[in-house]
Coordinates of C-alpha atoms and ligand atoms in Angstrom, one line a residue:
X7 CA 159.4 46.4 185.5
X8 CA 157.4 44.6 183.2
X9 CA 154.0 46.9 182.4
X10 CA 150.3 45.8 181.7
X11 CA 148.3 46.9 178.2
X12 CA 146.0 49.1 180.5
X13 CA 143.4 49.0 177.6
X14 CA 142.5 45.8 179.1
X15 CA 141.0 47.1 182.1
X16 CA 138.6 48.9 180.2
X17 CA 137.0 45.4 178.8
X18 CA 134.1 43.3 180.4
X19 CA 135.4 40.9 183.0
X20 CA 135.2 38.2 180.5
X21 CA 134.8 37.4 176.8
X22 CA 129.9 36.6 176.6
X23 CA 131.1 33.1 175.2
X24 CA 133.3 32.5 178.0
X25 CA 131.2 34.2 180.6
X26 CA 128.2 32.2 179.2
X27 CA 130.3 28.5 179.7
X28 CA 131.0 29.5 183.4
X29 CA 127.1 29.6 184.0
X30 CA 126.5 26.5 181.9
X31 CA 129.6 24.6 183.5
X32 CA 128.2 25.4 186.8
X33 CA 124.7 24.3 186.0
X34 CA 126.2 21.1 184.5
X35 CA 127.8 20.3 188.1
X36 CA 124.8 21.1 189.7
X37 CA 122.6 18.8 188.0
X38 CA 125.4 16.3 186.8
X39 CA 122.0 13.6 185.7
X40 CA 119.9 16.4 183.9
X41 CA 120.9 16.9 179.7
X42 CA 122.0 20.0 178.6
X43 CA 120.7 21.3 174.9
X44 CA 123.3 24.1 173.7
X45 CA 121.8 26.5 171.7
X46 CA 124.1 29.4 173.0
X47 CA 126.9 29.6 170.9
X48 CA 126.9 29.0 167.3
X49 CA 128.8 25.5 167.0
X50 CA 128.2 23.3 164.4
X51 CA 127.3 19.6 165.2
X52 CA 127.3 17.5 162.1
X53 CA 129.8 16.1 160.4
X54 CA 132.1 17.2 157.5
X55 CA 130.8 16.9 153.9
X56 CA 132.3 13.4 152.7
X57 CA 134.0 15.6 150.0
X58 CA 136.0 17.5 152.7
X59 CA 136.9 15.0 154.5
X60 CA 137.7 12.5 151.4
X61 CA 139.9 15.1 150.1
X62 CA 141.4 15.9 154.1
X63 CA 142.7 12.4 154.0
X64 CA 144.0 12.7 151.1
X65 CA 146.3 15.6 151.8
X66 CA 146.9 13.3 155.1
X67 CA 148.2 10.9 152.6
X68 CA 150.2 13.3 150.4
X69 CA 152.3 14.1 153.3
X70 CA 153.3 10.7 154.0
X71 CA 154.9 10.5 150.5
X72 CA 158.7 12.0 150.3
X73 CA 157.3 12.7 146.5
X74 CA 154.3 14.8 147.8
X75 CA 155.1 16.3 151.2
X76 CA 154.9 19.5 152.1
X77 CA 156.7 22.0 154.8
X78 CA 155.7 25.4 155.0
X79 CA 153.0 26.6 152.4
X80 CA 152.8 29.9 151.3
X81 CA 151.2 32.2 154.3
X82 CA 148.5 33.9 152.0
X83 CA 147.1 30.0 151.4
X84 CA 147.9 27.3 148.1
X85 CA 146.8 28.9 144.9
X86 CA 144.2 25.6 144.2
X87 CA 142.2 27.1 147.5
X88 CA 142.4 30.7 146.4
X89 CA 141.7 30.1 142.8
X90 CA 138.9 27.9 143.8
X91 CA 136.9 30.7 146.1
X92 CA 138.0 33.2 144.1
X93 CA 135.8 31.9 141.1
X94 CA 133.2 29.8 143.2
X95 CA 132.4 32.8 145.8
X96 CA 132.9 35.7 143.7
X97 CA 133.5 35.9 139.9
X98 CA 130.8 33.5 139.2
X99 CA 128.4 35.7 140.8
X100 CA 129.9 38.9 138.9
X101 CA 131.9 40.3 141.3
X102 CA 135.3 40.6 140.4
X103 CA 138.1 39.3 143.1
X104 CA 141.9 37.9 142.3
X105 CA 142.7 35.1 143.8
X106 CA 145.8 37.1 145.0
X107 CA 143.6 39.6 146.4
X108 CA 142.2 36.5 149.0
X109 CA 144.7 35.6 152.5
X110 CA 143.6 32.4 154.1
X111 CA 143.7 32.0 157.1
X112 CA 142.5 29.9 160.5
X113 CA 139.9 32.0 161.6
X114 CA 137.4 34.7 161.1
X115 CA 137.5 35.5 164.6
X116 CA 141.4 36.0 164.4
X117 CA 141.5 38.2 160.9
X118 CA 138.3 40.5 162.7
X119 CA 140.3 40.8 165.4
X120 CA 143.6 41.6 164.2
X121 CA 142.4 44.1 161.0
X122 CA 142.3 47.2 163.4
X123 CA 146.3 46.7 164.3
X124 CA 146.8 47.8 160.3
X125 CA 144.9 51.6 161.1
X126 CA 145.5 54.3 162.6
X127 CA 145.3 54.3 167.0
X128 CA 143.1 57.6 166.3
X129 CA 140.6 56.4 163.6
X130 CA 136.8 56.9 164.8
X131 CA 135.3 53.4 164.4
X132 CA 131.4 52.7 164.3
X133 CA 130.3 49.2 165.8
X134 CA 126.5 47.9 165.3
X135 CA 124.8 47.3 168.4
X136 CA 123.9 44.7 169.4
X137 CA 127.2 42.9 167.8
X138 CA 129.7 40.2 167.7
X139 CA 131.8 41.5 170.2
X140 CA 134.9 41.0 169.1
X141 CA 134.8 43.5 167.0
X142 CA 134.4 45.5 169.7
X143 CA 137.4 44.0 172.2
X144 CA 139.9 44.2 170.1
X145 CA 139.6 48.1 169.4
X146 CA 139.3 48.7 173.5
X147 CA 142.6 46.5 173.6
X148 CA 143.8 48.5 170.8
X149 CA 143.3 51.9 173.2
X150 CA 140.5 53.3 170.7
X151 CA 137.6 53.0 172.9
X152 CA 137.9 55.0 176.2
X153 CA 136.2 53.5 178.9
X154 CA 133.2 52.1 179.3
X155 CA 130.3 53.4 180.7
X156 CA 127.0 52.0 181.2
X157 CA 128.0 49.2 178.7
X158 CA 129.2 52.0 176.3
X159 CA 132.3 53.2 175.1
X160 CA 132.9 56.9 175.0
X161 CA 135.1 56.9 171.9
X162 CA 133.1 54.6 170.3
X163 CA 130.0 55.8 167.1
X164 CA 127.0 53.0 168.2
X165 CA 125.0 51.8 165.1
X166 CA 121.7 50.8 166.8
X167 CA 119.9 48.1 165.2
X168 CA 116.6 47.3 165.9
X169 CA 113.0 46.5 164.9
X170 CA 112.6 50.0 163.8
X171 CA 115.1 50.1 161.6
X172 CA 114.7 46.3 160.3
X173 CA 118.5 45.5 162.3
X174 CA 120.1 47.6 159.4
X175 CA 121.4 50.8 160.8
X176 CA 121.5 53.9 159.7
X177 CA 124.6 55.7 158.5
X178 CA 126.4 57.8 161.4
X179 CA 125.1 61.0 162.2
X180 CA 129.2 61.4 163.7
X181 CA 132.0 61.3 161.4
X182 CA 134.0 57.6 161.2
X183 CA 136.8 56.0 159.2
X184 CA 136.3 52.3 160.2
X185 CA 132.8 50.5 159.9
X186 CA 131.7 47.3 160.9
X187 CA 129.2 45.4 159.2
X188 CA 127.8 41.9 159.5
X189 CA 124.6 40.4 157.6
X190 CA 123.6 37.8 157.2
X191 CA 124.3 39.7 160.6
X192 CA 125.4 38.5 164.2
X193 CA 123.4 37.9 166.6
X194 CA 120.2 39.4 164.9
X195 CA 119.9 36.8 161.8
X196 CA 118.8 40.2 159.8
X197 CA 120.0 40.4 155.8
X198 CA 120.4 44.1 154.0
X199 CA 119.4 44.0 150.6
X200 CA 121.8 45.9 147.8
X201 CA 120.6 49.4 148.1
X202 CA 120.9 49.2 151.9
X203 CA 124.6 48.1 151.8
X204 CA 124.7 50.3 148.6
X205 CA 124.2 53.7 151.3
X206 CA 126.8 52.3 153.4
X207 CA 129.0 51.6 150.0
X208 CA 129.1 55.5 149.0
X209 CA 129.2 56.5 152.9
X210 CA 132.6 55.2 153.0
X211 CA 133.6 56.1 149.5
X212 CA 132.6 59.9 150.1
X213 CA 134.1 60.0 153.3
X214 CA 137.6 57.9 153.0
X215 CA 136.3 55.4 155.1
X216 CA 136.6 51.3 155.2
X217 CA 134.4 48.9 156.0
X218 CA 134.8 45.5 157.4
X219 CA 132.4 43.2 156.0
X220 CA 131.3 40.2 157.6
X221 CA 129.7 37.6 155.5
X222 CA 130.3 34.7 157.9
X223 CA 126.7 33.1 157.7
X224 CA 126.2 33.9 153.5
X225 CA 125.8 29.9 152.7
X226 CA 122.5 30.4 154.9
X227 CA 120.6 32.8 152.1
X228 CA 118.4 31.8 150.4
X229 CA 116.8 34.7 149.2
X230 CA 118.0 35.2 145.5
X231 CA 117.5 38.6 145.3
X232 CA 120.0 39.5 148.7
X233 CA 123.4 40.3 147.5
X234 CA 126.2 37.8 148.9
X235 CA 129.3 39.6 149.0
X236 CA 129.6 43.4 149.0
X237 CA 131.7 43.4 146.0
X238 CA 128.4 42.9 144.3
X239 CA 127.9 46.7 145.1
X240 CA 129.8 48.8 142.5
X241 CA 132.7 50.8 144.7
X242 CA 132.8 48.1 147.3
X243 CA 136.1 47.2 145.9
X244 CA 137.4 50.9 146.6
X245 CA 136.3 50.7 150.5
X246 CA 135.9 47.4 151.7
X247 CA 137.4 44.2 153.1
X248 CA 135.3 41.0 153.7
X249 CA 135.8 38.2 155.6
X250 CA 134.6 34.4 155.3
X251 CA 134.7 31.1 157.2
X252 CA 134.2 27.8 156.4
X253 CA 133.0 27.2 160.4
X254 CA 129.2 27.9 159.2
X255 CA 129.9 26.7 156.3
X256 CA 131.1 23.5 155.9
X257 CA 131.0 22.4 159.3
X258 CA 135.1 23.7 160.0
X259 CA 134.8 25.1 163.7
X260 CA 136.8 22.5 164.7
X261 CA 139.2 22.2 161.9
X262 CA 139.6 26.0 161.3
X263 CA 140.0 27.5 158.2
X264 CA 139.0 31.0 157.0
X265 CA 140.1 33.8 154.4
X266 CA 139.6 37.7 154.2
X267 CA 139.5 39.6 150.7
X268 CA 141.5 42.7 150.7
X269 CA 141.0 44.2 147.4
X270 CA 144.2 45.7 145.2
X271 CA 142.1 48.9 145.1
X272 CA 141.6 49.7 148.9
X273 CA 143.5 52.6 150.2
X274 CA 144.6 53.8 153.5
X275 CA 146.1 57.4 154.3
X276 CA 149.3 58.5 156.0
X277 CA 149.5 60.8 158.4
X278 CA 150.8 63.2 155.1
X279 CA 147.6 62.5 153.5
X280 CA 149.6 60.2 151.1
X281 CA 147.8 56.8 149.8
X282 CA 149.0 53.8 151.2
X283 CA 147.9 50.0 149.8
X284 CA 145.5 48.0 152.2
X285 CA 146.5 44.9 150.0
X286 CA 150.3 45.4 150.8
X287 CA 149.9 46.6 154.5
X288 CA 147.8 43.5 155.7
X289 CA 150.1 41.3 152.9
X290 CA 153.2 42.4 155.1
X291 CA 151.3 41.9 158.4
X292 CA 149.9 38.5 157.7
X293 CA 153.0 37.2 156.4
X294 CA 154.7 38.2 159.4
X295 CA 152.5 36.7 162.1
X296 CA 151.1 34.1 160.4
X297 CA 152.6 30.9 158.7
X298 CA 149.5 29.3 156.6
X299 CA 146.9 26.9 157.3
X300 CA 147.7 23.1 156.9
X301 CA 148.0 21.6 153.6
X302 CA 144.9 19.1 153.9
X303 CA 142.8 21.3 155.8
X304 CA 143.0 24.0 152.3
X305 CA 142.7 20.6 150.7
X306 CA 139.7 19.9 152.1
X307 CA 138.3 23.6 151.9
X308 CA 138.6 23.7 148.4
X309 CA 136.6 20.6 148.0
X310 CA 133.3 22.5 149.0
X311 CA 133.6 23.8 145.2
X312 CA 133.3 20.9 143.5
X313 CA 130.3 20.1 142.4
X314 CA 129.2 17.3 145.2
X315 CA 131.1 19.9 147.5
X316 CA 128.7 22.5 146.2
X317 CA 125.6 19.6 146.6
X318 CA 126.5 18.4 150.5
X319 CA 127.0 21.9 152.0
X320 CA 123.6 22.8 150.4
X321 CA 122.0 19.8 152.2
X322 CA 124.0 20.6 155.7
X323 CA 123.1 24.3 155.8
X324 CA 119.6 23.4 154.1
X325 CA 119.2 21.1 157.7
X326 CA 120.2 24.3 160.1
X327 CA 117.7 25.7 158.7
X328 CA 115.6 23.1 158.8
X329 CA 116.1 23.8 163.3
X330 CA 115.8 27.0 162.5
X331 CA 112.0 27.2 161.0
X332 CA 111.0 24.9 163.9
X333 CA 112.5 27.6 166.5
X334 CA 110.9 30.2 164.6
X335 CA 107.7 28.4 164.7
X336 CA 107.9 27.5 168.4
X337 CA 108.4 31.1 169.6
X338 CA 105.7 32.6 167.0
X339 CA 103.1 30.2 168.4
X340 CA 103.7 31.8 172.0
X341 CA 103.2 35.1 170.9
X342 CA 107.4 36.4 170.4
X343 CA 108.2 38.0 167.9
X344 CA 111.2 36.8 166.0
X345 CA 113.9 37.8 163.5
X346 CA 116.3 35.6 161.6
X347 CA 116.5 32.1 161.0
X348 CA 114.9 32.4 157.3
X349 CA 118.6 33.5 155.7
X350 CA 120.4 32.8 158.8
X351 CA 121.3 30.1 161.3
X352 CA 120.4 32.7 164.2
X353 CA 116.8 33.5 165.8
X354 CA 116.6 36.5 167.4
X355 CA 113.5 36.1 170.0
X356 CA 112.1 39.4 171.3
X357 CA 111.5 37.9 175.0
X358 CA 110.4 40.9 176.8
X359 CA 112.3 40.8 179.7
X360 CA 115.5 41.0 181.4
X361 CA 117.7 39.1 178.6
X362 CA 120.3 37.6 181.1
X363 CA 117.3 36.8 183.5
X364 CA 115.8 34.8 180.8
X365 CA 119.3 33.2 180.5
X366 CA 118.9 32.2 183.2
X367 CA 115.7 30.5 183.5
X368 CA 115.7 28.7 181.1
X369 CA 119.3 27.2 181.9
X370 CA 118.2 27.1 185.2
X371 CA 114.6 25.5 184.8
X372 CA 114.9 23.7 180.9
X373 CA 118.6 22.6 180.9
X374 CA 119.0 24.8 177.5
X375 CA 121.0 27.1 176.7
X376 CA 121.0 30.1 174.5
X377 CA 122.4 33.8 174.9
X378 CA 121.0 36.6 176.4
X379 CA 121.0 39.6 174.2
X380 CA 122.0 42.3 176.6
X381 CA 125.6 40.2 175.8
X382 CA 125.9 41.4 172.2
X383 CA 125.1 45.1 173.3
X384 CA 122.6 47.4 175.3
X385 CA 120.4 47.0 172.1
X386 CA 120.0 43.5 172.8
X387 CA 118.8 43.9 175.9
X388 CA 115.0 42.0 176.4
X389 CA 116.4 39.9 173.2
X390 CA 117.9 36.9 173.8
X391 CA 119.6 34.4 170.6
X392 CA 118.9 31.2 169.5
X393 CA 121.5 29.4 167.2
X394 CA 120.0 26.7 164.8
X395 CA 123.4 24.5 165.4
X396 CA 122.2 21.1 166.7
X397 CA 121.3 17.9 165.7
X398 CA 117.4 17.6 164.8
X399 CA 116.4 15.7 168.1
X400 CA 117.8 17.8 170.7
X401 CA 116.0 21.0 168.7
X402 CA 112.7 19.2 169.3
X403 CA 113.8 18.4 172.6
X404 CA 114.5 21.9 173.5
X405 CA 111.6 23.4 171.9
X406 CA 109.5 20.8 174.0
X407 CA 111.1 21.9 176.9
X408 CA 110.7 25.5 176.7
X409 CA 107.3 24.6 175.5
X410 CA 106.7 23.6 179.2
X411 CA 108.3 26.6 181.0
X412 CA 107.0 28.9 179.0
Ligands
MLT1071 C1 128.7 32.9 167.8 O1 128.1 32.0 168.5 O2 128.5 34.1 167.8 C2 129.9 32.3 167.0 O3 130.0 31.0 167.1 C3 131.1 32.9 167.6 C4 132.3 32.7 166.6 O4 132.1 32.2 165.5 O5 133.4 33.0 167.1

């Protein structure tokens, strides 16, 4: 007889995102003449910088030449993409990554996801709250959670962020081996500066512990004195791995490409207390279950580091947060307090009341949609989420709307 994972009865019905589309699918049926404005999840909306998409066709073009094409690529990515992020992200701000320390990928969703399979079942793992909550699922499917109980779960160490703490938390007061971290973060838009990440930095080295770093959102700083990669901090190389998309980017949600650094230096333990390498363990895993991203989509990826690359993905994140300081400004004029949206592409509106019933109304009585806080954990409950992905009208269309209802 074939047998269920029975970690997955311990998750939420359904994945926020998903849950979140069955509302806004229903509302859309209901009121088939009335325009929706997303601002739920974060999905980009403009197009692809003409240098992406002139060097996309030409890897299009490279395959329909016997003399050029390409079958299977190497699983870790080409050596022109790694090379290129390996200088443009990191050594030209100091920080010292190989390109054969990088493993692109399709996804930062997937790589989040599937880094826990490489650990130990037993492993205490800390998880911000509120947070993207993958992070979360895939260590309940994984069996490291327990069950949940009032939207907590018992074998899990909560890292609350919140106003009082400026949505970077404080270090555990519990032991844990695996730490999630996210900034600019997800869902709050708050940034830690280098001494905070520097606590969490000798936290983990102290204490054999890895964190998983997720700089997603970086091309939305702005603020030069906020470190963009944790490998800025010295001994972040020792403890942690990082992960980056070109989704927020460069506009790639739809034509998916990502990579993950996994430094040569990371360690893991056996269950003999014997060193094992993080580089080689994930090496072996990705190779295994994963065949490469498509030549032109790398092709086009490494085009955001040329220098008009560089130039147009300035411009396109410089526009997000263009939405983003009218959304701020709407909300502060009514009296809600905010975070995010200054180094970020996410406003975090203090609404001060029920999160979901918020949701609600405003799908309900605006047509606009964002995501109720209580989603991304109990911390996020009276918070609900803006995302600054849209084009320029429908922002000032939304913010007239809510204007109105509120
Ligand atoms: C979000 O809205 O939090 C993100 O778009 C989700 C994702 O990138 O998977």
């Amino acid at each position: 007889m074939i047998r269920v994972n029975e970690h997955y009865s311990k998750l939420k019905a359904s994945y926020l995102f998903a849950d979140i589309a069955k509302r806004v699918a229903a509302w859309s049926q209901a009121n088939p003449e009335k325009k929706l404005i997303r601002m739920g999840i974060g999905d980009v909306t403009e197009p692809l910088p003409p240098a992406c998409i002139a060097a996309f066709h030409a890897g299009v073009d490279e395959l329909a030449r016997r003399e050029t094409f390409k079958g299977y690529g190497p699983e870790q990515g080409y050596a022109f993409l790694r090379e290129a992020i390996a200088q443009g992200d990191f050594q030209s701000r100091g920080a010292k990554v190989d390109p054969d320390e990088i493993f692109v990928s399709d996804s930062s969703k997937c790589d989040v996801g599937n880094i826990q399979e490489i650990f130990a079942n037993d492993i205490r793992v800390a998880i911000p709250d509120p947070v993207y909550p993958v992070y979360v699922d895939s260590n309940v499917m994984a069996g490291r959670t327990g069950a949940s109980e009032n939207d907590r779960y018992a074998g899990l160490v909560y890292l609350e962020s919140t106003h009082a703490n400026g949505y970077v938390p404080a270090l555990p007061t519990a032991p844990v081996d695996l730490i999630y971290l996210c900034f600019p973060n997800n869902p709050t838009g708050a940034t830690a500066t280098h001494a905070q990440l520097k606590v969490w930095v000798d936290y983990a080295r102290a204490n054999k512990a890895l964190i998983v770093f997720d700089a997603a959102y970086v091309a939305y700083l702005r603020d030069p004195q906020l470190p963009q990669s944790i490998y800025e901090i010295a001994g972040a190389r020792e403890c942690a791995i990082e992960f980056r998309s070109f989704s927020k980017t460069a506009g790639f949600t739809g034509v998916r490409c990502a990579f993950i650094v996994v430094p040569k230096d990371l360690k893991v333990w056996d269950a003999a207390g014997r060193e094992q390498s993080v580089h080689a363990l994930w090496n072996r895993r990705h190779s295994t279950k994963f065949n490469g991203v498509s030549y032109p989509v790398q092709k086009a990826a490494a085009a955001v580091y040329t220098p008009d690359g560089q130039t147009q993905v300035r411009a396109l994140t410089d526009f997000y947060l263009g939405n983003a300081k009218l959304v701020r400004a709407e909300f502060a004029r009514r009296g809600l307090a905010c975070v995010g949206g200054e180094n970020s592409p996410y406003i975090w509106v203090e609404v001060k009341r029920d999160s979901w019933e918020f949701f609600d109304t405003l799908l309900n009585q605006a047509g606009v949609v964002c995501t109720p806080g209580a989603g991304f954990g109990r911390c996020g409950q009276g918070y609900v989420r803006f995302s600054a992905f849209n084009s320029r009208a429908n922002v000032e269309e939304a913010l007239g709307r809510i204007a109105t209802l509120l």
